[in-house]
Coordinates of N, CA and C in Angstrom, one line a residue:
M27 N 0.8 -1.2 0.0 CA 0.0 0.0 0.0 C 0.9 1.2 0.0
I28 N 0.5 2.2 -0.8 CA 1.3 3.5 -0.9 C 1.2 4.2 0.5
E29 N 2.4 4.8 0.9 CA 2.4 5.5 2.2 C 1.8 6.9 2.0
L30 N 0.8 7.2 2.8 CA 0.1 8.4 2.7 C 0.6 9.5 3.7
I31 N 1.0 10.6 3.1 CA 1.7 11.6 3.9 C 1.1 13.0 3.7
P32 N 0.2 13.4 4.6 CA -0.4 14.7 4.5 C 0.7 15.8 4.9
A33 N 0.5 17.0 4.4 CA 1.5 18.0 4.5 C 1.0 19.2 5.3
I34 N 1.8 19.8 6.1 CA 1.6 21.1 6.7 C 2.7 22.0 6.3
D35 N 2.4 23.1 5.6 CA 3.4 24.1 5.2 C 3.2 25.3 6.1
L36 N 4.3 25.8 6.6 CA 4.3 26.9 7.6 C 4.8 28.2 7.1
I37 N 4.0 29.2 7.3 CA 4.4 30.6 7.2 C 3.8 31.4 8.4
D38 N 4.7 32.1 9.1 CA 4.3 32.8 10.3 C 3.5 31.9 11.3
G39 N 4.0 30.7 11.4 CA 3.4 29.7 12.3 C 2.0 29.3 12.0
K40 N 1.6 29.5 10.7 CA 0.2 29.1 10.3 C 0.3 28.1 9.2
C41 N -0.7 27.3 9.0 CA -0.8 26.3 8.0 C -1.3 26.9 6.7
V42 N -0.4 26.8 5.7 CA -0.8 27.5 4.4 C -0.5 26.6 3.3
R43 N -0.9 27.0 2.1 CA -0.5 26.4 0.8 C -0.2 27.5 -0.2
L44 N 0.8 27.1 -1.0 CA 1.2 28.0 -2.1 C 0.8 27.3 -3.4
T45 N 0.8 28.1 -4.5 CA 0.7 27.5 -5.8 C 2.0 27.7 -6.6
K46 N 2.6 26.6 -7.0 CA 3.9 26.6 -7.7 C 5.0 27.3 -7.0
G47 N 4.8 27.2 -5.6 CA 5.9 27.8 -4.8 C 5.9 29.3 -4.7
E48 N 4.9 30.0 -5.3 CA 4.9 31.4 -5.3 C 4.3 31.9 -3.9
Y49 N 5.2 32.7 -3.2 CA 4.8 33.1 -1.9 C 3.6 34.1 -1.9
D50 N 3.4 34.8 -3.0 CA 2.3 35.7 -3.0 C 1.0 35.0 -3.4
S51 N 1.0 33.7 -3.5 CA -0.2 32.9 -3.8 C -0.7 32.3 -2.4
K52 N -0.1 32.7 -1.3 CA -0.3 32.0 0.0 C -1.8 32.1 0.3
K53 N -2.3 30.9 0.8 CA -3.7 30.8 1.3 C -3.6 30.1 2.6
I54 N -4.1 30.7 3.7 CA -4.1 30.2 5.0 C -5.3 29.2 5.2
Y55 N -5.0 28.0 5.6 CA -6.0 27.0 5.8 C -6.3 26.7 7.3
N56 N -5.3 26.9 8.1 CA -5.6 26.7 9.5 C -4.6 27.6 10.3
E57 N -5.1 28.4 11.2 CA -4.3 29.3 12.1 C -3.5 28.4 13.1
D58 N -3.9 27.2 13.3 CA -3.3 26.3 14.4 C -2.8 25.0 13.8
P59 N -1.5 25.0 13.4 CA -1.0 23.8 12.8 C -1.0 22.6 13.7
V60 N -0.9 22.8 15.0 CA -0.9 21.7 16.0 C -2.3 21.0 15.9
A61 N -3.3 21.8 15.9 CA -4.7 21.3 15.8 C -4.9 20.5 14.5
Q62 N -4.2 21.0 13.4 CA -4.3 20.3 12.1 C -3.6 19.0 12.2
A63 N -2.4 19.0 12.8 CA -1.7 17.7 13.0 C -2.5 16.7 13.8
Q64 N -3.1 17.2 14.8 CA -3.9 16.3 15.7 C -5.1 15.7 14.9
E65 N -5.7 16.6 14.0 CA -6.8 16.1 13.1 C -6.3 15.0 12.2
F66 N -5.1 15.2 11.6 CA -4.6 14.1 10.7 C -4.4 12.8 11.5
E67 N -3.9 12.9 12.7 CA -3.7 11.7 13.5 C -5.0 11.1 13.9
R68 N -6.0 11.9 14.2 CA -7.4 11.4 14.5 C -8.0 10.6 13.3
L69 N -7.7 11.1 12.1 CA -8.2 10.5 10.9 C -7.5 9.2 10.6
G70 N -6.4 8.9 11.2 CA -5.7 7.6 11.0 C -4.4 7.7 10.3
F71 N -3.9 8.9 10.0 CA -2.6 9.0 9.3 C -1.5 8.8 10.4
K72 N -0.4 8.2 9.9 CA 0.7 7.9 10.8 C 1.9 8.8 10.6
R73 N 1.9 9.5 9.4 CA 3.1 10.3 9.0 C 2.7 11.7 8.7
L74 N 3.6 12.6 8.8 CA 3.3 14.0 8.5 C 4.5 14.7 7.9
H75 N 4.3 15.5 6.9 CA 5.4 16.2 6.2 C 5.2 17.7 6.5
V76 N 6.2 18.2 7.2 CA 6.2 19.6 7.6 C 7.2 20.4 6.9
V77 N 6.8 21.5 6.3 CA 7.7 22.4 5.5 C 7.7 23.8 6.1
D78 N 8.9 24.2 6.5 CA 9.1 25.5 7.0 C 9.4 26.5 5.8
L79 N 8.3 27.1 5.3 CA 8.5 28.0 4.2 C 9.2 29.3 4.5
D80 N 9.0 29.7 5.8 CA 9.8 30.9 6.2 C 11.3 30.5 6.3
G81 N 11.6 29.3 6.7 CA 13.0 28.8 6.7 C 13.6 28.7 5.4
A82 N 12.8 28.2 4.4 CA 13.3 28.0 3.0 C 13.7 29.4 2.5
K83 N 12.9 30.4 2.8 CA 13.2 31.8 2.3 C 14.3 32.4 3.1
S84 N 14.4 32.1 4.4 CA 15.4 32.8 5.2 C 16.8 32.1 5.2
K85 N 16.8 30.8 4.7 CA 18.0 30.0 4.6 C 18.4 29.5 6.0
H86 N 17.5 29.4 6.9 CA 17.8 28.7 8.2 C 16.4 28.4 8.8
I87 N 16.4 27.4 9.7 CA 15.1 27.0 10.3 C 14.5 28.2 11.1
V88 N 13.2 28.4 10.9 CA 12.4 29.5 11.6 C 11.4 28.9 12.5
N89 N 10.6 27.9 12.0 CA 9.5 27.4 12.7 C 9.7 26.1 13.6
D90 N 10.9 26.0 14.2 CA 11.2 24.8 15.0 C 10.3 24.7 16.2
A91 N 9.8 25.9 16.8 CA 8.9 25.8 17.9 C 7.6 25.2 17.5
V92 N 7.1 25.4 16.3 CA 5.9 24.8 15.8 C 6.1 23.3 15.6
L93 N 7.2 22.9 15.1 CA 7.6 21.5 14.9 C 7.5 20.8 16.3
R94 N 8.2 21.4 17.3 CA 8.2 20.8 18.6 C 6.8 20.7 19.2
A95 N 6.0 21.7 19.0 CA 4.6 21.6 19.5 C 3.8 20.5 18.8
I96 N 4.0 20.3 17.5 CA 3.4 19.2 16.8 C 3.8 17.8 17.3
T97 N 5.1 17.7 17.5 CA 5.7 16.4 17.9 C 5.3 16.0 19.3
E98 N 5.2 17.1 20.1 CA 4.8 16.8 21.5 C 3.3 16.5 21.7
A99 N 2.5 17.0 20.7 CA 1.1 16.9 20.8 C 0.5 15.7 20.1
T100 N 1.4 15.0 19.3 CA 0.9 13.8 18.5 C 2.0 12.7 18.6
N101 N 1.6 11.6 18.1 CA 2.5 10.5 17.9 C 2.9 10.3 16.4
L102 N 2.6 11.3 15.6 CA 2.9 11.2 14.2 C 4.4 11.1 13.9
T103 N 4.8 10.4 12.9 CA 6.2 10.4 12.5 C 6.4 11.6 11.5
V104 N 7.1 12.6 12.0 CA 7.2 13.8 11.3 C 8.5 14.0 10.5
D105 N 8.5 14.2 9.2 CA 9.7 14.7 8.5 C 9.6 16.2 8.3
F106 N 10.7 16.8 8.3 CA 10.8 18.3 8.4 C 11.8 18.8 7.4
G107 N 11.4 19.8 6.7 CA 12.4 20.4 5.7 C 12.1 21.9 5.6
G108 N 13.0 22.6 5.0 CA 12.9 24.1 4.8 C 13.9 24.8 5.5
G109 N 14.9 25.3 4.9 CA 15.9 26.1 5.5 C 17.1 25.4 6.2
I110 N 17.2 24.1 6.0 CA 18.3 23.4 6.7 C 19.6 23.6 5.9
K111 N 20.5 24.3 6.5 CA 21.7 24.7 5.8 C 23.0 24.3 6.6
T112 N 22.8 24.1 7.9 CA 23.9 23.8 8.8 C 23.6 22.6 9.7
E113 N 24.7 22.1 10.3 CA 24.5 21.0 11.3 C 23.6 21.5 12.4
A114 N 23.8 22.8 12.8 CA 22.9 23.3 13.9 C 21.5 23.3 13.5
D115 N 21.1 23.5 12.2 CA 19.7 23.4 11.8 C 19.2 21.9 11.9
I116 N 20.1 21.0 11.5 CA 19.7 19.6 11.6 C 19.5 19.2 13.1
E117 N 20.4 19.6 13.9 CA 20.3 19.3 15.4 C 19.0 19.9 15.9
K118 N 18.7 21.1 15.5 CA 17.5 21.8 16.0 C 16.2 21.1 15.6
A119 N 16.2 20.6 14.3 CA 15.1 19.8 13.9 C 14.9 18.5 14.6
F120 N 16.0 17.8 14.8 CA 15.9 16.5 15.5 C 15.5 16.8 17.0
D121 N 16.1 17.8 17.6 CA 15.8 18.1 19.0 C 14.3 18.5 19.2
A122 N 13.7 19.1 18.1 CA 12.3 19.4 18.2 C 11.4 18.3 17.8
G123 N 12.0 17.1 17.6 CA 11.2 15.9 17.4 C 11.0 15.3 16.1
A124 N 11.7 15.9 15.1 CA 11.6 15.4 13.7 C 12.2 14.0 13.7
A125 N 11.6 13.1 12.9 CA 12.2 11.8 12.7 C 13.1 11.7 11.6
M126 N 12.9 12.6 10.6 CA 13.7 12.8 9.4 C 13.8 14.2 9.0
V127 N 14.9 14.6 8.3 CA 15.0 15.9 7.8 C 15.2 15.8 6.3
T128 N 14.7 16.8 5.6 CA 14.9 16.9 4.1 C 16.0 17.9 3.8
L129 N 16.9 17.4 3.0 CA 18.0 18.3 2.5 C 17.7 18.7 1.1
G130 N 17.5 19.9 0.9 CA 17.1 20.4 -0.5 C 18.2 21.2 -1.1
S131 N 18.1 22.6 -0.9 CA 19.1 23.4 -1.5 C 20.5 23.1 -1.2
I132 N 20.8 22.7 0.1 CA 22.1 22.4 0.5 C 22.7 21.2 -0.2
A133 N 21.8 20.3 -0.7 CA 22.2 19.1 -1.4 C 22.8 19.5 -2.8
V134 N 22.3 20.7 -3.3 CA 22.9 21.2 -4.6 C 24.1 22.0 -4.4
T135 N 24.1 22.8 -3.3 CA 25.2 23.8 -3.2 C 26.4 23.2 -2.4
N136 N 26.2 22.1 -1.6 CA 27.3 21.6 -0.8 C 27.2 20.1 -0.7
P137 N 27.4 19.3 -1.7 CA 27.2 17.8 -1.6 C 28.1 17.2 -0.7
E138 N 29.3 17.7 -0.5 CA 30.3 17.0 0.4 C 29.8 17.1 1.8
L139 N 29.2 18.3 2.2 CA 28.7 18.4 3.5 C 27.5 17.5 3.7
C140 N 26.7 17.3 2.7 CA 25.6 16.4 2.8 C 26.1 14.9 2.9
R141 N 27.1 14.6 2.2 CA 27.7 13.3 2.3 C 28.1 13.0 3.8
K142 N 28.7 14.0 4.5 CA 29.1 13.8 5.9 C 27.9 13.6 6.7
W143 N 26.8 14.4 6.5 CA 25.6 14.2 7.3 C 24.9 12.9 7.1
I144 N 24.9 12.4 5.9 CA 24.3 11.1 5.6 C 25.1 10.0 6.3
A145 N 26.4 10.1 6.4 CA 27.3 9.2 7.1 C 27.0 9.3 8.6
A146 N 26.9 10.5 9.1 CA 26.8 10.8 10.5 C 25.4 10.4 11.1
Y147 N 24.4 10.7 10.4 CA 23.0 10.5 10.9 C 22.4 9.2 10.4
G148 N 22.9 8.7 9.3 CA 22.3 7.5 8.7 C 21.3 7.8 7.6
S149 N 21.3 7.1 6.6 CA 20.4 7.4 5.4 C 18.9 7.3 5.8
E150 N 18.6 6.5 6.8 CA 17.2 6.4 7.2 C 16.6 7.7 7.8
K151 N 17.5 8.6 8.2 CA 17.0 9.9 8.8 C 17.1 11.1 7.9
I152 N 17.6 10.8 6.7 CA 17.8 11.9 5.7 C 16.9 11.6 4.5
I153 N 16.2 12.7 4.0 CA 15.4 12.7 2.8 C 16.0 13.7 1.8
L154 N 16.3 13.2 0.6 CA 16.8 14.1 -0.4 C 15.6 14.8 -1.0
G155 N 15.6 16.1 -1.0 CA 14.6 16.9 -1.6 C 15.0 17.2 -3.1
A156 N 14.3 16.7 -4.0 CA 14.6 17.0 -5.4 C 13.4 17.7 -6.0
D157 N 13.5 19.0 -6.0 CA 12.4 19.9 -6.5 C 12.7 20.3 -7.9
V158 N 11.9 19.9 -8.8 CA 12.2 20.0 -10.3 C 11.3 21.0 -11.0
R159 N 12.0 21.8 -11.8 CA 11.3 22.7 -12.7 C 12.1 22.7 -14.1
N160 N 11.4 22.3 -15.1 CA 12.0 22.2 -16.5 C 13.2 21.3 -16.5
G161 N 13.1 20.2 -15.7 CA 14.2 19.2 -15.7 C 15.3 19.6 -14.8
K162 N 15.4 20.8 -14.2 CA 16.5 21.2 -13.3 C 16.0 21.3 -11.9
I163 N 17.0 21.1 -11.0 CA 16.7 21.2 -9.5 C 16.6 22.7 -9.1
S164 N 15.5 23.1 -8.4 CA 15.3 24.4 -7.9 C 15.7 24.5 -6.5
I165 N 16.2 25.7 -6.1 CA 16.7 25.8 -4.7 C 16.2 27.1 -4.1
N166 N 16.4 27.2 -2.8 CA 16.1 28.5 -2.0 C 14.7 28.8 -2.1
G167 N 13.8 27.9 -1.6 CA 12.4 28.2 -1.7 C 11.8 28.2 -3.1
W168 N 12.5 27.5 -4.0 CA 12.1 27.5 -5.4 C 12.3 28.8 -6.1
K169 N 13.0 29.7 -5.5 CA 13.2 31.1 -6.1 C 14.3 31.0 -7.2
E170 N 15.2 30.0 -7.1 CA 16.3 29.9 -8.1 C 16.4 28.5 -8.7
D171 N 16.7 28.5 -10.0 CA 17.0 27.2 -10.7 C 18.5 27.0 -10.7
S172 N 18.9 25.8 -10.4 CA 20.3 25.4 -10.5 C 20.6 24.8 -11.8
E173 N 21.8 24.4 -12.1 CA 22.2 23.8 -13.3 C 22.1 22.2 -13.2
E174 N 21.7 21.8 -12.0 CA 21.7 20.3 -11.8 C 20.5 19.7 -12.4
E175 N 20.7 18.7 -13.3 CA 19.6 17.9 -13.9 C 19.3 16.8 -13.0
L176 N 18.0 16.4 -13.0 CA 17.4 15.5 -12.0 C 18.1 14.2 -11.9
I177 N 18.2 13.4 -13.0 CA 18.8 12.1 -13.0 C 20.2 12.1 -12.5
P178 N 21.1 12.9 -13.0 CA 22.5 12.9 -12.5 C 22.5 13.3 -11.0
F179 N 21.7 14.2 -10.6 CA 21.6 14.6 -9.2 C 21.2 13.5 -8.3
L180 N 20.2 12.7 -8.7 CA 19.8 11.6 -7.9 C 20.9 10.5 -7.9
K181 N 21.5 10.3 -9.0 CA 22.6 9.2 -9.1 C 23.7 9.5 -8.1
K182 N 24.1 10.8 -8.0 CA 25.1 11.2 -7.1 C 24.7 10.8 -5.6
Y183 N 23.5 11.1 -5.3 CA 23.1 10.8 -3.9 C 22.7 9.3 -3.6
V184 N 22.2 8.6 -4.7 CA 22.0 7.2 -4.5 C 23.4 6.5 -4.3
D185 N 24.4 7.0 -4.9 CA 25.8 6.5 -4.7 C 26.3 6.8 -3.3
M186 N 25.7 7.8 -2.7 CA 26.1 8.1 -1.3 C 25.3 7.3 -0.3
G187 N 24.3 6.6 -0.8 CA 23.5 5.7 0.1 C 22.1 6.3 0.4
V188 N 21.7 7.4 -0.2 CA 20.4 7.9 0.1 C 19.3 6.9 -0.4
K189 N 18.3 6.7 0.4 CA 17.2 5.8 0.1 C 15.9 6.5 0.0
N190 N 15.7 7.7 0.7 CA 14.5 8.4 0.7 C 14.6 9.7 -0.2
V191 N 13.7 9.8 -1.2 CA 13.8 10.9 -2.1 C 12.4 11.5 -2.2
L192 N 12.2 12.8 -1.9 CA 11.0 13.6 -2.1 C 11.1 14.4 -3.3
C193 N 10.4 14.0 -4.3 CA 10.4 14.7 -5.6 C 9.2 15.5 -5.9
T194 N 9.4 16.8 -6.0 CA 8.2 17.7 -6.3 C 8.4 18.2 -7.7
E195 N 7.4 18.1 -8.5 CA 7.3 18.7 -9.8 C 6.6 20.1 -9.6
I196 N 7.5 21.1 -9.6 CA 7.0 22.4 -9.2 C 5.9 23.0 -10.0
S197 N 5.9 22.7 -11.3 CA 4.8 23.1 -12.2 C 3.5 22.6 -11.8
K198 N 3.5 21.5 -11.1 CA 2.2 20.8 -10.6 C 1.8 21.2 -9.2
D199 N 2.8 21.7 -8.4 CA 2.5 21.9 -7.0 C 1.4 22.9 -6.7
G200 N 0.4 22.5 -6.0 CA -0.6 23.4 -5.6 C -1.6 23.7 -6.7
T201 N -1.5 23.0 -7.8 CA -2.4 23.3 -9.0 C -3.6 22.4 -9.0
L202 N -3.6 21.3 -8.3 CA -4.7 20.3 -8.4 C -4.8 19.7 -9.8
A203 N -3.7 19.7 -10.5 CA -3.8 19.3 -11.9 C -3.4 17.9 -12.2
G204 N -3.2 17.1 -11.1 CA -2.7 15.8 -11.2 C -1.2 15.7 -11.1
P205 N -0.7 14.6 -10.5 CA 0.8 14.5 -10.3 C 1.5 14.1 -11.5
A206 N 2.9 14.2 -11.5 CA 3.7 13.9 -12.6 C 4.1 12.4 -12.6
T207 N 3.0 11.6 -12.8 CA 3.2 10.2 -12.6 C 4.2 9.6 -13.6
E208 N 4.2 10.0 -14.8 CA 5.2 9.5 -15.7 C 6.6 9.8 -15.3
L209 N 6.9 10.9 -14.7 CA 8.2 11.3 -14.2 C 8.6 10.3 -13.1
Y210 N 7.6 10.0 -12.2 CA 7.9 9.2 -11.0 C 8.1 7.7 -11.5
K211 N 7.4 7.3 -12.5 CA 7.6 5.9 -13.1 C 9.0 5.8 -13.7
Q212 N 9.4 6.9 -14.3 CA 10.8 6.9 -14.9 C 11.9 6.8 -13.8
L213 N 11.6 7.5 -12.7 CA 12.6 7.5 -11.6 C 12.7 6.1 -11.0
M214 N 11.5 5.5 -10.8 CA 11.4 4.2 -10.2 C 12.1 3.1 -11.1
A215 N 11.9 3.3 -12.4 CA 12.5 2.4 -13.3 C 14.1 2.5 -13.2
E216 N 14.5 3.7 -13.0 CA 16.0 4.0 -13.0 C 16.5 3.5 -11.6
Y217 N 15.8 3.8 -10.5 CA 16.3 3.5 -9.2 C 15.2 2.8 -8.4
P218 N 14.9 1.5 -8.7 CA 13.8 0.8 -8.0 C 14.0 0.6 -6.5
Q219 N 15.2 0.8 -6.0 CA 15.5 0.7 -4.6 C 15.0 1.9 -3.8
L220 N 14.7 3.0 -4.4 CA 14.4 4.2 -3.7 C 13.0 4.1 -3.0
H221 N 12.9 4.8 -1.9 CA 11.6 5.1 -1.3 C 11.3 6.5 -1.8
L222 N 10.6 6.5 -2.9 CA 10.3 7.7 -3.6 C 9.0 8.3 -3.1
I223 N 9.0 9.5 -2.7 CA 7.8 10.2 -2.3 C 7.4 11.2 -3.4
A224 N 6.2 11.0 -4.0 CA 5.7 11.8 -5.0 C 5.0 13.1 -4.4
S225 N 5.3 14.2 -4.9 CA 4.8 15.4 -4.4 C 4.4 16.4 -5.5
G226 N 3.2 17.0 -5.3 CA 2.8 18.0 -6.3 C 1.7 17.6 -7.2
G227 N 0.6 18.3 -7.2 CA -0.5 18.1 -8.2 C -1.6 17.2 -7.8
V228 N -1.5 16.5 -6.7 CA -2.5 15.5 -6.3 C -3.8 16.3 -6.1
S229 N -4.9 15.7 -6.8 CA -6.2 16.5 -6.7 C -7.3 15.6 -6.2
C230 N -7.1 14.3 -6.1 CA -8.3 13.4 -5.7 C -7.7 12.1 -5.3
N231 N -8.6 11.2 -4.8 CA -8.2 9.8 -4.4 C -7.7 9.1 -5.6
E232 N -8.3 9.3 -6.8 CA -7.9 8.6 -8.0 C -6.4 8.8 -8.3
D233 N -6.0 10.1 -8.1 CA -4.6 10.4 -8.4 C -3.7 9.5 -7.5
I234 N -4.0 9.4 -6.3 CA -3.2 8.6 -5.3 C -3.3 7.1 -5.7
E235 N -4.5 6.6 -6.1 CA -4.6 5.2 -6.5 C -3.8 5.0 -7.8
N236 N -3.7 5.9 -8.7 CA -2.9 5.8 -9.9 C -1.4 5.7 -9.6
L237 N -1.0 6.5 -8.6 CA 0.4 6.5 -8.2 C 0.7 5.1 -7.6
E238 N -0.2 4.6 -6.8 CA 0.0 3.3 -6.2 C 0.1 2.2 -7.3
A239 N -0.8 2.3 -8.2 CA -0.8 1.3 -9.3 C 0.4 1.4 -10.1
A240 N 1.1 2.6 -10.2 CA 2.3 2.7 -10.9 C 3.5 2.3 -10.1
G241 N 3.3 1.9 -8.9 CA 4.4 1.4 -8.0 C 5.2 2.4 -7.3
I242 N 4.6 3.6 -7.1 CA 5.2 4.7 -6.4 C 5.0 4.4 -4.9
P243 N 6.1 4.4 -4.1 CA 6.0 4.0 -2.7 C 5.3 4.9 -1.8
A244 N 5.3 6.2 -2.0 CA 4.7 7.2 -1.1 C 4.2 8.4 -1.8
V245 N 3.3 9.1 -1.2 CA 2.8 10.4 -1.8 C 2.5 11.4 -0.7
V246 N 2.9 12.6 -1.0 CA 2.5 13.8 -0.1 C 1.4 14.5 -0.8
F247 N 0.4 15.0 0.0 CA -0.7 15.8 -0.5 C -1.0 16.8 0.5
G248 N -1.5 17.9 0.1 CA -1.9 19.0 0.9 C -3.2 19.7 0.5
K249 N -3.0 20.5 -0.6 CA -4.1 21.3 -1.0 C -5.4 20.5 -1.3
A250 N -5.3 19.3 -1.9 CA -6.4 18.5 -2.2 C -7.2 18.2 -1.0
Y251 N -6.5 17.9 0.1 CA -7.1 17.6 1.4 C -7.8 18.9 1.9
Y252 N -7.1 20.0 1.9 CA -7.6 21.2 2.5 C -8.8 21.8 1.7
E253 N -8.8 21.5 0.4 CA -9.9 21.9 -0.4 C -11.1 20.9 -0.4
G254 N -11.0 19.9 0.4 CA -12.1 18.9 0.5 C -12.2 18.0 -0.7
R255 N -11.2 17.8 -1.5 CA -11.2 16.9 -2.7 C -10.9 15.5 -2.4
I256 N -10.3 15.2 -1.2 CA -9.9 13.9 -0.9 C -10.8 13.3 0.1
R257 N -11.3 12.0 -0.2 CA -12.1 11.3 0.8 C -11.2 10.5 1.6
V258 N -11.0 10.9 2.9 CA -10.0 10.3 3.7 C -10.4 8.8 4.0
D259 N -11.7 8.6 4.3 CA -12.1 7.2 4.6 C -11.8 6.3 3.4
G260 N -11.9 6.7 2.2 CA -11.6 5.9 1.1 C -10.1 5.7 0.9
L261 N -9.3 6.6 1.4 CA -7.9 6.4 1.4 C -7.4 5.4 2.4
I262 N -7.7 5.7 3.7 CA -7.2 4.9 4.8 C -7.6 3.5 4.7
D263 N -8.8 3.3 4.2 CA -9.4 1.9 4.3 C -9.2 1.1 3.0
H264 N -8.7 1.7 2.0 CA -8.6 1.0 0.7 C -7.5 -0.1 0.7

């Protein structure tokens, strides 16, 4: 069964969603992310994806207090990303209760440092964030495109021992236009050993079922849930 991972994106300590990563498209869905996390747990979810959008923009963790409040109030397995640039950021995230951290921009700008972190913390605690736009990896809250192409970027980190990859197709994110299923199938064909987390564009239960049928191990969804397009009972029980 595909792993179901609802998302909470944080700006100013509030639960928001963006469209294609544009900060001026911000829509607040819940003023209380802790209550939202508790609701996900009540519904039967086991995992939660938390993104510090303030941190991504500021290039250091900002919402660690919210992360701590969520992990103290629930038994959810929480992965956390956004603004992790230093070992101090990683330690702050783990200290606040994160089970895993996502390395995004820093994985592009300083792969040797990431190699050390993978060795030090273990590949099971590290998620490689591969945020893609026009085939290239985007960084710094998706405000910049790097010269890194997706497949060579992944190969470099698979060779380092990375097993968890969160791949967001930015052109799909927040659009409710359906996920980039063909891209994810290509990645799984290339690297079948990966625990690939599909992200971006999920609009309904059928999208998630199609990803599962395509052999994608996990999926993150946010806006489709907040907009009432996902039937949770149909997901958890299928």
